[in-house]
Coordinates of C-alpha atoms in Angstrom, one line a residue:
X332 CA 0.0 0.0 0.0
X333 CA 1.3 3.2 -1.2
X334 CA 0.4 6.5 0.8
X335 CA 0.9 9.8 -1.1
X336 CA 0.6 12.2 1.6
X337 CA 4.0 10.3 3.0
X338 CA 5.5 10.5 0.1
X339 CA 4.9 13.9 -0.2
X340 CA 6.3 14.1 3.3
X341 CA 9.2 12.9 2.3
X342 CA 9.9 15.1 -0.3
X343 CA 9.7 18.2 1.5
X344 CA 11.7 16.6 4.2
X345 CA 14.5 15.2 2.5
X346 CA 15.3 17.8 0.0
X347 CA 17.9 17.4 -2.5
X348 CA 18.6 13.8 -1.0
X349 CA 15.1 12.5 -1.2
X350 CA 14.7 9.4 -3.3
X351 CA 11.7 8.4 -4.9
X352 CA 9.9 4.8 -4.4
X353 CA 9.9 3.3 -7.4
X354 CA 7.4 1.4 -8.9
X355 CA 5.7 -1.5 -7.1
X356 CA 7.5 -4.1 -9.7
X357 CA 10.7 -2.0 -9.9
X358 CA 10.5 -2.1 -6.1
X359 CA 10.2 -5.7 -5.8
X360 CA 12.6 -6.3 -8.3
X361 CA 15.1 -4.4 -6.2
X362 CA 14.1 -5.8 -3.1
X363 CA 14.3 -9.3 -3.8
X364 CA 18.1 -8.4 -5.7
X365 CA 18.7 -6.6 -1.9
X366 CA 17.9 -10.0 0.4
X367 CA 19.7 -12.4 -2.1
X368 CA 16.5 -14.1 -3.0
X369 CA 17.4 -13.5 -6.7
X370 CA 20.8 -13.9 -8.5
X371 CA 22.5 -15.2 -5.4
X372 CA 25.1 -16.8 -7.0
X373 CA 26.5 -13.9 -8.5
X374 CA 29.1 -11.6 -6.8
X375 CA 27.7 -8.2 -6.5
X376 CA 30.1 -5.9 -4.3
X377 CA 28.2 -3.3 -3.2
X378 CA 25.7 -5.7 -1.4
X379 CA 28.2 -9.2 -1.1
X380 CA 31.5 -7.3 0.1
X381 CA 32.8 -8.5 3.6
X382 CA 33.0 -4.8 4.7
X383 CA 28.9 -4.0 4.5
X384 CA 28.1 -6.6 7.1
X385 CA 24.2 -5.7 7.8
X386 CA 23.9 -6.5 11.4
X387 CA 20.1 -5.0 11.4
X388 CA 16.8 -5.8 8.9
X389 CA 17.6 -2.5 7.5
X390 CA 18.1 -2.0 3.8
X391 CA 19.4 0.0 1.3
X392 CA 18.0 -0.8 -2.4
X393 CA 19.4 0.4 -5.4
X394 CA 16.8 1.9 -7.8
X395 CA 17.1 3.9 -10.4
X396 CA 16.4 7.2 -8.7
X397 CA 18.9 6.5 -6.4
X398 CA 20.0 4.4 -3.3
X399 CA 16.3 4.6 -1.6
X400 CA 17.0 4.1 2.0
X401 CA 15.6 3.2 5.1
X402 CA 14.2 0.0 3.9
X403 CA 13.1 -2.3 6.7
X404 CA 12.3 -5.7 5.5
X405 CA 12.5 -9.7 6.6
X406 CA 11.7 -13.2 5.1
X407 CA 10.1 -15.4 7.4
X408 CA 7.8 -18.8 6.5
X409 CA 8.2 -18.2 2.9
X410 CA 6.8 -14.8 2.7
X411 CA 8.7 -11.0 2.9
X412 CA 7.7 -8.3 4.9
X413 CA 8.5 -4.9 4.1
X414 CA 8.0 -1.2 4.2
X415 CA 9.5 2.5 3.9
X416 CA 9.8 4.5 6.5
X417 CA 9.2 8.1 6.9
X418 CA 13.0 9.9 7.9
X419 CA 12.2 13.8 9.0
X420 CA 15.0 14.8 7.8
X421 CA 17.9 15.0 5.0
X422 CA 19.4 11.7 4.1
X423 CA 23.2 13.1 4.0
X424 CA 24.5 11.7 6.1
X425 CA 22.5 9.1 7.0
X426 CA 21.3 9.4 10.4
X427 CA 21.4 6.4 13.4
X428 CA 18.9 4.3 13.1
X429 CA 18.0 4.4 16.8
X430 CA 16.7 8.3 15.9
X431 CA 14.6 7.2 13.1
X432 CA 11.1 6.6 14.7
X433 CA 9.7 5.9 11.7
X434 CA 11.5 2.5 11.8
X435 CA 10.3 1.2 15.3
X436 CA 6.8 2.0 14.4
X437 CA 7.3 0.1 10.9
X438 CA 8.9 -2.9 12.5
X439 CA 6.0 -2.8 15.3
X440 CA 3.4 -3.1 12.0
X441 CA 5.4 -5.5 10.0
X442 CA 5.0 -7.6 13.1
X443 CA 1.5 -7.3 14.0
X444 CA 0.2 -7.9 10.1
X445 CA 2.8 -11.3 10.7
X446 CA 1.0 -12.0 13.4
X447 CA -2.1 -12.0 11.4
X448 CA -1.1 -13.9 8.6
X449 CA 1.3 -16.5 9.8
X450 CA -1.2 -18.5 11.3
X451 CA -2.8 -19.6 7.9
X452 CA 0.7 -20.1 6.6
X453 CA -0.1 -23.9 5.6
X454 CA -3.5 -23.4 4.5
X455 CA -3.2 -21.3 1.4
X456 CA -6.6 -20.2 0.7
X457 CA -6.9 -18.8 4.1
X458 CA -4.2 -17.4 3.8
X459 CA -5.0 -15.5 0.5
X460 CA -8.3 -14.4 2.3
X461 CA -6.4 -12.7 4.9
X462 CA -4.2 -10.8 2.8
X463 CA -6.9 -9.8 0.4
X464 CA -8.4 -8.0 3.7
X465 CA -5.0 -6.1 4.9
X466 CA -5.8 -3.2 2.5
X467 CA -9.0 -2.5 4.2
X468 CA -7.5 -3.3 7.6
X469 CA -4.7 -0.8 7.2
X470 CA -6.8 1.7 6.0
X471 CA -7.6 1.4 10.5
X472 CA -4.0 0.5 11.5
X473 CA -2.1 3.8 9.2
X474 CA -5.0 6.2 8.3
X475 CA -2.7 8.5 6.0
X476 CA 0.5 6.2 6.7
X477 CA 0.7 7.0 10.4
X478 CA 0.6 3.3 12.5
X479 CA -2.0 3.8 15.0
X480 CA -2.9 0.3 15.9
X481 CA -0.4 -2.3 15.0
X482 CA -2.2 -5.4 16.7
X483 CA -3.6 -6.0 13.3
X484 CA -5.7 -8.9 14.5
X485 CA -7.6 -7.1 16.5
X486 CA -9.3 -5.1 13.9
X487 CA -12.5 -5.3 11.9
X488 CA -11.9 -6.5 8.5
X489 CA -15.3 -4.7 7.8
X490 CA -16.1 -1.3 8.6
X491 CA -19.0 -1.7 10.1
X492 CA -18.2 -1.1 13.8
X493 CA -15.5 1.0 13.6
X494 CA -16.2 3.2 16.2
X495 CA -14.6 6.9 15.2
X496 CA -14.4 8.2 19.0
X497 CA -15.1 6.0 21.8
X498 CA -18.2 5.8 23.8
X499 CA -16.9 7.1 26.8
X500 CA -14.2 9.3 26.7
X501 CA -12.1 7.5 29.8
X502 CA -11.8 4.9 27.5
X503 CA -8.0 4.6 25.6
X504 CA -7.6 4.1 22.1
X505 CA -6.6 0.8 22.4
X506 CA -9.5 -0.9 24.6
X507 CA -11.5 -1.1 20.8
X508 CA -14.3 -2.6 22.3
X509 CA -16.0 -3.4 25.9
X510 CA -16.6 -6.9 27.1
X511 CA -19.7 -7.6 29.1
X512 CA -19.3 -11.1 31.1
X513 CA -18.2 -12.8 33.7
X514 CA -14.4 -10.9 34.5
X515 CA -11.6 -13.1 33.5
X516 CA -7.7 -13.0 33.2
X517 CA -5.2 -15.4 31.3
X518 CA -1.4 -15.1 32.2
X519 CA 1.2 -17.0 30.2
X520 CA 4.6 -16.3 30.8
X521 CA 6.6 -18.1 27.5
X522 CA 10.6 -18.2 27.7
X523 CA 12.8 -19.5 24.8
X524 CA 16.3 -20.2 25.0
X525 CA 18.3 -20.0 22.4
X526 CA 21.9 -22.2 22.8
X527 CA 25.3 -23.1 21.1
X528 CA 27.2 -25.7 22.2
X529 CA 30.8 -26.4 20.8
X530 CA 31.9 -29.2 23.3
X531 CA 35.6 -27.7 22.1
X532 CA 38.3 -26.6 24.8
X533 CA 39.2 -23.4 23.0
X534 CA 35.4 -22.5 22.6
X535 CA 32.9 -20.6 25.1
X536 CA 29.4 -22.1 25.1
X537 CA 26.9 -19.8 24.7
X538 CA 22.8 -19.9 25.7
X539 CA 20.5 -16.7 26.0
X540 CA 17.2 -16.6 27.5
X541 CA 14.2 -14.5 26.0
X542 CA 10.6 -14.0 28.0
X543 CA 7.2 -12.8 26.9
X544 CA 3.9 -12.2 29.8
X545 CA 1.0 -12.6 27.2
X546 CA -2.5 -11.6 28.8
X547 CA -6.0 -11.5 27.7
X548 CA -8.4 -9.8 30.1
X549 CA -12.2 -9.8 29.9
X550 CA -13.3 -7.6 31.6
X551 CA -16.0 -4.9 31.6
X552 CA -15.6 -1.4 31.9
X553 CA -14.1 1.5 29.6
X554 CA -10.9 1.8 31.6
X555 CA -10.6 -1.0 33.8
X556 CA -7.2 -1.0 36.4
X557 CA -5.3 -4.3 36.5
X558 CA -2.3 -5.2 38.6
X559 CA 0.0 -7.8 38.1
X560 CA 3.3 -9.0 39.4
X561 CA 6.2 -11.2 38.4
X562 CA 7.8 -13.1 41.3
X563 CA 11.2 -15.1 41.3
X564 CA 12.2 -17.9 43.4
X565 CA 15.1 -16.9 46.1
X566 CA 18.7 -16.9 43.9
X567 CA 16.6 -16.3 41.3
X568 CA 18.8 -15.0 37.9
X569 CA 17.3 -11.2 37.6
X570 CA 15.1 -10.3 34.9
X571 CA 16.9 -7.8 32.5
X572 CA 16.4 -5.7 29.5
X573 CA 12.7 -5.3 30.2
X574 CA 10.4 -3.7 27.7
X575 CA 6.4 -3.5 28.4
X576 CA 3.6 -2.9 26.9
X577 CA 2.2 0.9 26.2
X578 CA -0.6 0.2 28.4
X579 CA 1.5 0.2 31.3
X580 CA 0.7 3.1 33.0
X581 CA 3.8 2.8 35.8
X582 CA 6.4 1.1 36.4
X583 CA 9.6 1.5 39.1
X584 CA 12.9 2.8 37.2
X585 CA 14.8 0.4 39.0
X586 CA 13.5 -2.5 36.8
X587 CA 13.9 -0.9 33.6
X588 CA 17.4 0.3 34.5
X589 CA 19.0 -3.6 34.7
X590 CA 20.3 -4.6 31.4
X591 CA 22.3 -8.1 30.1
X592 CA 25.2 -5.3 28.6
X593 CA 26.3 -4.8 32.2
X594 CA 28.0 -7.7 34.9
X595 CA 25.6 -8.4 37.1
X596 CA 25.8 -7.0 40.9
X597 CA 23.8 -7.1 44.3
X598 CA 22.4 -4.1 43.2
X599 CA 20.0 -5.2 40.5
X600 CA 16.5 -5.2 40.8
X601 CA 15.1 -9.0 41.6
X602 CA 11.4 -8.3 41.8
X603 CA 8.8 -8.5 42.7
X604 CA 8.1 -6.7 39.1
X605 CA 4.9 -4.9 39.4
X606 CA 2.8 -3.6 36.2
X607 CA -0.5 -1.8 36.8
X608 CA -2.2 -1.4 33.3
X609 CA -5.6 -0.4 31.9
X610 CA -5.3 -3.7 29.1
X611 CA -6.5 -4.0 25.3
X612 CA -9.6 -5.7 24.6
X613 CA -7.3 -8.5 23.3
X614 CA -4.7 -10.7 23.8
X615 CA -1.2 -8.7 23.9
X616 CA 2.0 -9.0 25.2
X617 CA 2.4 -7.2 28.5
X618 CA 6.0 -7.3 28.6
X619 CA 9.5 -8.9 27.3
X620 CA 12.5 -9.9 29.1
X621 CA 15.7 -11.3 28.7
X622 CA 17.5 -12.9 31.7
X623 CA 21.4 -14.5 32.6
X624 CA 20.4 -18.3 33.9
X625 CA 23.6 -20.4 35.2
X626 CA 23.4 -23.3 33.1
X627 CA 22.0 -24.7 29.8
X628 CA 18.8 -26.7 30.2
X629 CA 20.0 -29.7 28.2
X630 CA 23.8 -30.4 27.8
X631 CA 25.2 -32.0 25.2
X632 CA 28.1 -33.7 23.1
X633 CA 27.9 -34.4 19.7
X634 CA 30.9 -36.5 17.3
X635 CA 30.7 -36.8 13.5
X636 CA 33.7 -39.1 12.2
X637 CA 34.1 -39.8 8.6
X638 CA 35.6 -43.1 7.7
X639 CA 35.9 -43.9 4.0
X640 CA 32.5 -44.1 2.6
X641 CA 31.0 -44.0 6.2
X642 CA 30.4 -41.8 9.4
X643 CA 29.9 -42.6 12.9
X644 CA 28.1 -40.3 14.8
X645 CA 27.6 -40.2 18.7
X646 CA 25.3 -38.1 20.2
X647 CA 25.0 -37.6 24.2
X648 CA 22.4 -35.6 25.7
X649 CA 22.0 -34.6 29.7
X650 CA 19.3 -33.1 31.4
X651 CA 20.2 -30.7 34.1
X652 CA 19.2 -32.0 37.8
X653 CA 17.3 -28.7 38.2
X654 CA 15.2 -28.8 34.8
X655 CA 11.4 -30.3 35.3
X656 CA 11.5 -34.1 34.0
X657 CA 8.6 -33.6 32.2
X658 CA 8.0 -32.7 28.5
X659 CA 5.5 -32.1 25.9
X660 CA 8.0 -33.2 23.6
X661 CA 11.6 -33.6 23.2
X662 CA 13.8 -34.5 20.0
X663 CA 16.8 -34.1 18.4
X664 CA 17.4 -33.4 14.7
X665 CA 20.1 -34.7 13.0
X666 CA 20.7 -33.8 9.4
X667 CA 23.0 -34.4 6.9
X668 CA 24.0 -32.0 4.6
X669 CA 25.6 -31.9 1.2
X670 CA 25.2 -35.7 1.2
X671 CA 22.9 -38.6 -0.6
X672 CA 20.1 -40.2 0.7
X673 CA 21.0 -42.7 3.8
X674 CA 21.5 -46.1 2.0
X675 CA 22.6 -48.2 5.1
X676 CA 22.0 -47.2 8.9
X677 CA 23.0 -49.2 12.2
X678 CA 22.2 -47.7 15.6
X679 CA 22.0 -47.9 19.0
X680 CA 20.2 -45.3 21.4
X681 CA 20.0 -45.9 25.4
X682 CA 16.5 -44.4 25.6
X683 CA 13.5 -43.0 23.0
X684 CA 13.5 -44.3 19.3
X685 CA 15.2 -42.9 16.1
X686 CA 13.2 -42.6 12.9
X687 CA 14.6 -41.5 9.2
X688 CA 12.8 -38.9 7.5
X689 CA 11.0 -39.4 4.1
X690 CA 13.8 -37.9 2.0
X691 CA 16.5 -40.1 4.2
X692 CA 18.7 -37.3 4.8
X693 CA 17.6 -36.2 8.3
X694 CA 17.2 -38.6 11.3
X695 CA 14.6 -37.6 14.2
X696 CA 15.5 -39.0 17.5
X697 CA 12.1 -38.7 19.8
X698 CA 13.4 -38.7 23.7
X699 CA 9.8 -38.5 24.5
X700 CA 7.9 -36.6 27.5
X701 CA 10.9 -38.0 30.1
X702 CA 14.7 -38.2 30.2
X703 CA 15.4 -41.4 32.6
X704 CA 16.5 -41.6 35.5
X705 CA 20.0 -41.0 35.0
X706 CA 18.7 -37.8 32.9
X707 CA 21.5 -38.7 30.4
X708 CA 20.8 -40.2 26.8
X709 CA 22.6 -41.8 24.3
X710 CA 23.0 -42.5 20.6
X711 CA 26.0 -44.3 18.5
X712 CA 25.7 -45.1 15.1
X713 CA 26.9 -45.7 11.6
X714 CA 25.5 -44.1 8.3
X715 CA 26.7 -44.7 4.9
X716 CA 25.3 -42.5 1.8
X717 CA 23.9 -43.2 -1.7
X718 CA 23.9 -40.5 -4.5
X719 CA 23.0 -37.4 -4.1
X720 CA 20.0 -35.5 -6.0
X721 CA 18.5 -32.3 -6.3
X722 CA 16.0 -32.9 -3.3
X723 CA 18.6 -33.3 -0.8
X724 CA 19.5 -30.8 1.6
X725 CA 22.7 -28.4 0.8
X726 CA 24.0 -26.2 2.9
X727 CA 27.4 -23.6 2.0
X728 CA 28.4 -23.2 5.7
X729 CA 28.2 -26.7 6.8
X730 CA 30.3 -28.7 4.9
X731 CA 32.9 -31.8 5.5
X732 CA 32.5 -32.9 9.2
X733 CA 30.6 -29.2 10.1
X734 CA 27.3 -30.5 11.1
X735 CA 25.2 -30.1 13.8
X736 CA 22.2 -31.6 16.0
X737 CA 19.5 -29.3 17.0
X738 CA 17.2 -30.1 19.6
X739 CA 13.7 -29.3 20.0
X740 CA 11.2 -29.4 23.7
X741 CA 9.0 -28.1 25.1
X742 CA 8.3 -28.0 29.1
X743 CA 4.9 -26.8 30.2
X744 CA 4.4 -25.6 33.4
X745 CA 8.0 -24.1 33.9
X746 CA 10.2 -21.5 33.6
X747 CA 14.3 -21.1 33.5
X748 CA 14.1 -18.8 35.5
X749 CA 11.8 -19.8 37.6
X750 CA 9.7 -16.6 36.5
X751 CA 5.9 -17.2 37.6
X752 CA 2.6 -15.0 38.3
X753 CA 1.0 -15.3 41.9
X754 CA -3.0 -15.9 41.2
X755 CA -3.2 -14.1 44.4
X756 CA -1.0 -10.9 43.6
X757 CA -3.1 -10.0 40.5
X758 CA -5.7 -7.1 41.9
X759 CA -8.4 -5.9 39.5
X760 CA -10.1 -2.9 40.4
X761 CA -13.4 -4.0 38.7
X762 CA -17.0 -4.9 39.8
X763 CA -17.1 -9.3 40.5
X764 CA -14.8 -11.7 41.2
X765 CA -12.4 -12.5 38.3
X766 CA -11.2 -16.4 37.3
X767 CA -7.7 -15.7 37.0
X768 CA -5.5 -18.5 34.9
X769 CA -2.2 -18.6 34.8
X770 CA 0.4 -20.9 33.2
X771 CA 3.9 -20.9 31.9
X772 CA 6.3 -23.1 29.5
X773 CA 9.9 -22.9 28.4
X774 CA 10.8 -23.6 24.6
X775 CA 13.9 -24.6 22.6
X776 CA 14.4 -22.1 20.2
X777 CA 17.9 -22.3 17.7
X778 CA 19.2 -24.8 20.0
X779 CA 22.3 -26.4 18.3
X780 CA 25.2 -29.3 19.5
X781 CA 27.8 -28.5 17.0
X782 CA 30.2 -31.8 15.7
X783 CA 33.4 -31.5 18.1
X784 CA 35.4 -33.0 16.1
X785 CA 35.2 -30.1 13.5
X786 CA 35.8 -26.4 13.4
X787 CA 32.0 -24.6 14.5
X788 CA 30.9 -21.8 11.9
X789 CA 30.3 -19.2 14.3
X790 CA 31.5 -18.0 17.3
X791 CA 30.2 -15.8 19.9
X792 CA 33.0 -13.8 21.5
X793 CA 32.9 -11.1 24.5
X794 CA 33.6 -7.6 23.1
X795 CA 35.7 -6.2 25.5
X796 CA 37.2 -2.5 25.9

């Protein structure tokens, strides 16, 4: 969607070093050159060279009015999301990106439209459906280009009952409707840790812990008053980098202050974490979180050794003593890249089974809902290789003996940080007594067991002064 009084914005603002968006094919074109999903395989060194590193989803795209920057744009489940935003001022030089607003707000709707499509990624003529209706819905989420609203899903995709002022003027612009009904409150606190593990002497592992507190509260009134706190257990790792929602309407410095940049000291802020908010009428995220936890939640060691026209590979996994025993589900991915089809395999695994995929280039070893007793797991085996095709996986960083298992769990009813909402603690200044539900789970996310006995493709190092 194009919007010409931006545009025009633009213009004036930029002066002699505006660019002009090209059009919507030309832009395309240009985009998809950009994000190497065309011509790939050919050397360009404006966008390939080793010094232009793009640390950010931040683009600049050559047109032919010129280099039209800021473009902010990302490919995720097959499908690119992108936009301009607005800079108010000139281009030359480029100013930071951290004093462009125009970006946050374009990432923040970027997000919220691939939070309403993504769901009906798999079924494609829902998925059409939806996107046929984001023109009408963003005529309510940017009137004139300016995001107002970036929960997309939240919006009519008629105009019907769109409501031009609210009822009552207490009520905030983003409580879009009033819920009449027995009061109720839903509390999910979601971490995902993200991991690398090198097994290597020479090499730090690395894992990273990211938190989200989604809530949905029913409950009637224009401006109802919620309050809800975040406890830890005692020794507790601190939560850090904390961002919350706009509907927040206080919050105590000292818990926005403690970020994962510094070392950690006895003076950070270890809760309770206290948000009073008037909420949405829908489900949102009430705040994000990163935290420092002691130890992985699953170790492990992985060995690839090529031998002639065979490998042997020996996977072993271990459960920390203070993780929850107790999964939804819990496998490990092995793939094989660059390879044929597995001709011949021989195994041996201490607990859980392994299957072969359908294309025989990936083996799935299910550990199941428990680790045993021992909390440690096994697998040794030997795979040998037929000819490659065209439908088997390739991959240009992991090559030779660079290879990888990645694991994937998920443990209800627990956190890594031991992060949990007290039923008791959430107050709702509201007429009735609310259900309040609350419920947590931790989730692998880009958990990887790189081969030890080869060199890892990336390493995280410390920056130090």
């Amino acid at each position: 969607r194009r919007f010409p009084t931006v545009e025009l914005r633009a213009e004036t603002l930029n002066g002699s070093t505006h660019v002009p968006v090209p059009s919507d094919s030309a832009f395309l074109k240009a985009l998809l050159f950009e994000l190497r999903l065309v011509d790939d395989h050919v050397f360009v060194e404006h966008r390939d060279t080793c010094t232009r590193i793009n640390h950010s989803s931040v683009y600049s795209v050559c047109t032919a009015g010129g280099e039209l920057w800021p473009v902010l744009a990302f490919h995720k489940s097959g499908l690119i999301y992108a936009c301009v935003p607005l800079v108010e001022e000139s281009l030359e030089p480029r100013p930071p990106l951290l004093t462009v607003s125009g970006l946050s707000q374009g990432l923040a709707l970027l997000l919220g439209i691939m939070d309403y499509v993504s769901p009906s990624r798999k079924n494609e003529a829902e998925m059409n459906a939806k996107i046929g209706q984001l023109r009408t819905l963003l005529v309510q989420a940017c009137p004139l280009g300016t995001p107002l609203n970036t929960n997309i899903r939240s919006l009519n995709s008629s105009f019907e009952d769109i409501q031009e002022m609210p009822a009552d003027k207490d009520q905030p612009a983003w409580r879009s409707n009033t819920y009449k009904g027995k009061p109720q409150v839903n509390v999910c606190i979601t971490e995902k840790v993200k991991c690398m593990q090198y097994d290597q002497r020479d090499l730090v592992d690395t894992w990273q812990v990211y938190g989200a507190v989604n809530c949905k509260c029913d409950i009637e009134g224009s401006a109802p008053n919620v309050t809800l706190s975040l406890n830890l257990p005692t020794n507790g790792p601190p939560l850090q980098d904390i961002v919350v929602h706009h509907c927040v309407t206080s919050v105590d410095p000292a818990m926005l202050m403690s970020t994962s940049a510094e070392p950690l000291d006895d003076s950070v802020y270890n809760g309770p974490y206290k948000f009073p908010f008037i909420p949405p009428s829908d489900s949102f995220n009430l705040c994000y979180y990163t935290s420092q936890v002691p130890v992985p939640p699953i170790l492990g060691c992985y060995q690839l050794i090529e031998e002639g026209s065979q490998i042997k590979i020996t996977v072993n996994l271990k459960l920390h003593e203070s993780i929850k025993n107790s999964f939804e589900y819990c496998e490990a991915r092995i793939p094989f890249f660059n390879r044929g089809p597995i001709a011949q395999l021989e195994y041996k695994v201490s607990y859980g089974q392994l299957d072969l995929s359908r294309e025989k280039s990936l083996l799935v070893w299910v550990i199941g809902q428990k680790f045993p007793k021992s909390l440690e797991v096994s697998l040794t085996g030997t795979v040998s290789f037929g000819t490659a095709g065209k439908e088997h996986p390739t991959d240009y960083v992991c090559t030779g003996n660079t290879a990888y298992v990645k694991l994937y769990f998920r443990i209800p009813d627990f956190t890594l940080t031991g992060c949990y909402v007290d039923q008791h603690s959430v107050q709702i200044f509201a007429p009735g007594k609310p259900k309040i539900t609350a419920s947590r789970e931790l989730i692998s996310s880009d958990y990887y067991i790189w081969n030890s006995k080869a060199p890892a493709p990336m390493v995280y190092k410390l920056l130090l002064d």
